[in-house]
Short mmCIF file of C-alpha atoms and ligand atoms in Angstrom, two decimals:
data_model
loop_
_atom_site.label_atom_id
_atom_site.label_comp_id
_atom_site.label_asym_id
_atom_site.label_seq_id
_atom_site.Cartn_x
_atom_site.Cartn_y
_atom_site.Cartn_z
CA MET A 1226 0.30 0.13 -0.63
CA LYS A 1227 1.61 3.32 -0.95
CA VAL A 1228 0.55 6.23 1.25
CA LEU A 1229 0.88 10.25 0.30
CA VAL A 1230 1.00 12.96 3.37
CA TRP A 1231 0.32 15.40 1.18
CA ASN A 1232 0.18 18.92 3.17
CA GLU A 1233 1.02 22.32 2.84
CA PHE A 1234 3.76 23.31 5.10
CA ILE A 1235 2.53 26.70 5.69
CA HIS A 1236 1.62 26.95 9.60
CA GLU A 1237 4.66 25.21 10.61
CA LYS A 1238 7.10 27.61 9.47
CA LYS A 1239 5.40 30.49 10.27
CA LYS A 1240 4.00 30.30 13.37
CA PRO A 1241 7.04 28.57 16.27
CA GLU A 1242 3.64 27.30 18.02
CA VAL A 1243 3.37 25.10 15.48
CA ALA A 1244 7.25 24.39 14.67
CA GLU A 1245 7.09 22.60 18.33
CA LEU A 1246 4.24 20.23 17.54
CA TYR A 1247 5.63 19.42 14.01
CA PRO A 1248 9.62 20.74 13.77
CA ASN A 1249 8.95 18.13 11.08
CA GLY A 1250 5.44 19.58 10.03
CA MET A 1251 2.76 18.09 10.41
CA HIS A 1252 3.08 15.86 6.90
CA ASN A 1253 6.03 14.28 8.45
CA CYS A 1254 5.02 13.65 12.31
CA ILE A 1255 1.51 11.99 10.17
CA ALA A 1256 3.73 9.81 8.28
CA ASP A 1257 5.99 8.67 11.23
CA PHE A 1258 2.87 7.16 12.79
CA LEU A 1259 1.78 4.84 9.33
CA ARG A 1260 5.49 4.43 8.21
CA ALA A 1261 5.70 2.22 11.64
CA ASP A 1262 2.66 0.64 10.38
CA ASP A 1263 4.23 -0.57 8.35
CA ILE A 1264 2.83 1.58 5.03
CA GLU A 1265 5.24 2.51 2.87
CA VAL A 1266 4.72 6.57 2.53
CA ARG A 1267 5.78 9.70 0.80
CA THR A 1268 4.79 13.34 1.35
CA ALA A 1269 4.68 16.13 -0.76
CA THR A 1270 4.58 19.66 -0.59
CA LEU A 1271 2.90 23.41 -1.86
CA ASP A 1272 6.52 23.91 -2.36
CA ASP A 1273 7.28 20.94 -4.45
CA GLU A 1274 7.48 21.02 -7.89
CA GLU A 1275 3.24 20.86 -9.58
CA CYS A 1276 2.77 20.34 -5.70
CA GLY A 1277 4.65 17.23 -5.53
CA LEU A 1278 1.63 16.16 -7.42
CA THR A 1279 3.12 14.41 -10.39
CA GLU A 1280 0.95 12.61 -13.18
CA GLU A 1281 4.06 9.69 -12.32
CA VAL A 1282 3.41 10.34 -8.20
CA LEU A 1283 -0.19 10.01 -8.43
CA ALA A 1284 -0.98 6.46 -10.87
CA GLU A 1285 1.83 5.68 -7.75
CA THR A 1286 -0.29 6.54 -4.80
CA ASP A 1287 -2.97 4.05 -3.93
CA VAL A 1288 -4.27 6.41 -0.73
CA LEU A 1289 -3.83 10.38 -0.70
CA ILE A 1290 -4.00 12.06 2.69
CA TRP A 1291 -4.81 15.93 2.66
CA TRP A 1292 -3.98 19.32 5.06
CA GLY A 1293 -4.66 22.54 3.45
CA HIS A 1294 -5.27 25.48 5.40
CA ALA A 1295 -3.87 29.29 3.91
CA GLY A 1296 -2.79 27.44 0.92
CA HIS A 1297 -5.83 26.20 -0.35
CA ASN A 1298 -5.93 28.21 -3.30
CA GLU A 1299 -2.13 28.42 -4.60
CA VAL A 1300 -3.18 24.77 -5.38
CA PRO A 1301 -3.23 25.51 -9.18
CA ASP A 1302 -6.75 24.36 -10.77
CA GLU A 1303 -4.98 21.69 -13.11
CA ILE A 1304 -3.42 19.90 -10.72
CA VAL A 1305 -7.01 19.72 -8.71
CA GLU A 1306 -8.16 18.22 -11.55
CA ARG A 1307 -5.43 15.61 -12.23
CA ILE A 1308 -6.23 14.56 -8.73
CA HIS A 1309 -9.72 14.04 -9.36
CA LYS A 1310 -8.99 12.23 -11.83
CA TYR A 1311 -6.97 9.47 -10.04
CA VAL A 1312 -10.06 10.05 -7.70
CA VAL A 1313 -12.42 8.28 -9.84
CA GLY A 1314 -10.18 6.15 -11.08
CA GLY A 1315 -9.96 4.49 -7.46
CA MET A 1316 -7.60 6.98 -5.60
CA GLY A 1317 -8.50 6.97 -1.91
CA LEU A 1318 -8.92 10.45 -0.26
CA ILE A 1319 -8.25 11.83 3.25
CA ALA A 1320 -9.20 15.04 4.03
CA LEU A 1321 -8.45 16.24 7.82
CA HIS A 1322 -9.65 18.98 9.25
CA SER A 1323 -9.57 22.31 7.31
CA ALA A 1324 -9.28 20.61 4.30
CA HIS A 1325 -12.52 21.11 4.37
CA PHE A 1326 -12.17 24.09 2.45
CA SER A 1327 -9.61 22.48 -0.08
CA LYS A 1328 -9.98 22.68 -4.02
CA ILE A 1329 -9.37 19.25 -4.13
CA PHE A 1330 -12.80 18.26 -1.32
CA LYS A 1331 -14.80 21.41 -2.63
CA LYS A 1332 -15.04 19.45 -5.58
CA VAL A 1333 -15.64 15.63 -4.84
CA MET A 1334 -18.44 17.66 -2.92
CA GLY A 1335 -19.92 19.75 -4.93
CA THR A 1336 -21.06 21.84 -2.35
CA SER A 1337 -20.02 25.48 -0.27
CA CYS A 1338 -18.68 22.36 2.53
CA THR A 1339 -19.52 26.16 4.94
CA LEU A 1340 -19.28 25.62 8.43
CA LYS A 1341 -18.74 26.35 12.07
CA TRP A 1342 -15.63 27.52 13.93
CA ARG A 1343 -14.34 28.70 17.60
CA ASN A 1344 -10.69 28.54 18.07
CA ASP A 1345 -9.90 26.72 22.35
CA GLU A 1346 -13.13 24.68 22.72
CA ARG A 1347 -12.65 21.02 23.96
CA GLU A 1348 -13.99 18.47 22.62
CA ARG A 1349 -15.74 14.04 22.55
CA ILE A 1350 -15.46 12.33 20.01
CA TRP A 1351 -18.20 9.90 19.55
CA THR A 1352 -18.01 6.67 17.86
CA ILE A 1353 -21.54 5.54 16.38
CA MET A 1354 -20.58 3.23 14.27
CA PRO A 1355 -18.28 0.75 16.27
CA ASN A 1356 -18.18 -1.79 12.89
CA HIS A 1357 -16.81 0.06 10.43
CA PRO A 1358 -13.27 -0.36 9.63
CA ILE A 1359 -12.87 3.17 10.53
CA ALA A 1360 -13.35 2.93 13.87
CA GLU A 1361 -11.72 -0.54 14.52
CA GLY A 1362 -10.27 -0.15 17.70
CA VAL A 1363 -11.19 3.08 19.10
CA ASP A 1364 -12.56 3.97 21.71
CA GLU A 1365 -17.08 4.66 22.05
CA SER A 1366 -15.93 8.29 23.34
CA PHE A 1367 -12.29 9.92 23.33
CA VAL A 1368 -11.75 13.59 24.41
CA ILE A 1369 -8.84 16.35 23.04
CA GLU A 1370 -9.17 18.54 25.48
CA ASN A 1371 -7.72 21.78 23.11
CA GLU A 1372 -9.32 21.14 19.53
CA GLU A 1373 -10.48 23.87 16.95
CA MET A 1374 -14.93 23.43 17.32
CA TYR A 1375 -16.62 23.28 14.38
CA GLY A 1376 -19.90 23.03 14.30
CA GLU A 1377 -23.20 22.54 11.94
CA PRO A 1378 -23.99 22.94 9.68
CA PHE A 1379 -22.25 21.07 7.76
CA ASP A 1380 -22.38 22.43 4.31
CA ILE A 1381 -21.51 18.87 2.63
CA ALA A 1382 -22.86 16.15 0.43
CA LYS A 1383 -25.10 13.31 1.97
CA PRO A 1384 -22.58 11.03 3.38
CA ASP A 1385 -22.70 7.36 3.13
CA ASP A 1386 -21.52 7.22 6.43
CA VAL A 1387 -21.16 9.34 9.54
CA ILE A 1388 -19.13 7.23 11.59
CA PHE A 1389 -17.94 10.11 13.87
CA ILE A 1390 -19.99 12.75 15.36
CA GLY A 1391 -17.42 15.66 17.25
CA TRP A 1392 -19.43 17.35 20.46
CA PHE A 1393 -18.24 20.63 22.50
CA LYS A 1394 -18.18 22.23 25.02
CA GLY A 1395 -20.01 25.34 23.89
CA GLY A 1396 -22.57 22.69 23.14
CA GLU A 1397 -22.53 22.25 19.32
CA VAL A 1398 -22.12 19.21 17.98
CA PHE A 1399 -20.04 18.33 14.41
CA ARG A 1400 -20.01 15.37 11.51
CA SER A 1401 -16.94 14.50 12.79
CA GLY A 1402 -15.52 11.43 10.08
CA CYS A 1403 -17.64 10.79 7.32
CA THR A 1404 -17.21 8.11 4.31
CA TRP A 1405 -18.35 8.78 0.54
CA THR A 1406 -17.92 6.62 -2.55
CA ARG A 1407 -16.21 8.87 -5.79
CA GLY A 1408 -16.25 6.87 -8.86
CA ASN A 1409 -14.19 4.07 -7.77
CA GLY A 1410 -12.57 5.70 -4.88
CA LYS A 1411 -13.15 5.87 -1.48
CA VAL A 1412 -12.80 9.67 0.67
CA PHE A 1413 -13.60 9.93 4.96
CA TYR A 1414 -13.33 13.10 6.03
CA PHE A 1415 -11.88 13.99 9.76
CA GLN A 1416 -12.66 16.76 11.98
CA PRO A 1417 -9.85 17.21 14.28
CA GLY A 1418 -5.41 18.57 13.56
CA HIS A 1419 -5.84 22.30 14.22
CA GLU A 1420 -2.57 23.06 13.58
CA THR A 1421 -1.99 25.20 17.01
CA ASN A 1422 -3.08 21.60 18.65
CA PRO A 1423 -0.82 18.65 19.14
CA ILE A 1424 -3.39 16.92 17.72
CA PHE A 1425 -1.48 14.15 14.83
CA HIS A 1426 0.02 12.94 18.44
CA ASN A 1427 -3.42 12.03 20.06
CA GLU A 1428 -3.47 8.21 19.81
CA ASN A 1429 -6.86 7.53 19.62
CA VAL A 1430 -6.77 10.19 16.09
CA GLN A 1431 -4.05 8.79 14.87
CA LYS A 1432 -5.64 4.90 15.03
CA ILE A 1433 -8.39 6.78 12.91
CA ILE A 1434 -6.03 7.27 10.34
CA ARG A 1435 -4.69 4.84 9.91
CA ASN A 1436 -7.83 3.15 10.10
CA ALA A 1437 -9.01 5.45 7.00
CA VAL A 1438 -6.54 4.10 5.21
CA ARG A 1439 -6.41 1.12 5.44
CA TRP A 1440 -10.22 1.43 3.85
CA ALA A 1441 -9.65 4.20 1.47
CA CYS A 1442 -6.78 1.55 -0.46
CA PRO A 1443 -8.87 0.58 -3.50
CA ILE A 1444 -8.34 -3.54 -5.59
CA LYS A 1445 -8.43 -1.75 -8.09
CA LYS A 1446 -6.89 1.89 -9.12
CA ASN A 1447 -6.06 4.23 -12.08
CA ILE A 1448 -9.39 2.62 -13.79
CA GLU A 1449 -9.88 4.90 -17.83
CA MET A 1450 -13.08 6.66 -16.16
CA GLY A 1451 -13.77 6.60 -20.16
CA ALA A 1452 -16.87 6.23 -22.53
CA PRO A 1453 -15.58 4.61 -25.31
CA TRP A 1454 -18.58 2.44 -27.74
CA SER A 1455 -18.51 -1.02 -27.45
CA ALA A 1456 -18.64 -4.27 -29.85
CA PRO A 1457 -21.38 -6.77 -28.69
CA VAL A 1458 -19.44 -8.83 -26.05
CA GLU A 1459 -22.22 -11.86 -27.76
CA GLU A 1460 -22.33 -13.46 -31.28
ZN1 ZN B 1382 -8.20 25.12 12.73
#
């Protein structure tokens, strides 16, 4: 299984408090805990040529993990089109936290992906589909002491499944873990992951991302999505 962790890698270079949590960037933190699980992982950032998302790289990728926030608009549209082609062709996509506003997530949703937000709230995440593969080994509920509140209404396409629901100290609730199918590709959105909190060091969060990678991994990828004339198969 080949995973590509993409991170815009902006906040870590500008905010010391983020650099302290993620000295090598969030992408390397995520890559490290996936590698410990015997998964082949590469990373790419906005600074790489073609954002590190060339045809060659994407053709070899089973699952793409995305973290973006300040640099959404710096990802060129033609690269977004390219990623989308690979998603419908079978590549898994995992969008984390503020990736709800990334061009690729908005494209796969076809909606505005708007939500409410507020900084520094206690969040309790509830596992509401304990038998879903992404929830394997995850506690019935767990607490993240400091996380950015994301609140409903979250303007997304109707999910195939809602696996996790987040509850925030201020009273809001949020569909924190949802899945979709787009063409041949599986898509998972997961809400935790604000850059100033140590979210990707959290054991339950790591478990969920590991499970999501396995769940989103295609049996067959790079499926051509054409509409060809077809000769009859029966005489
Ligand atoms: Zn955030």
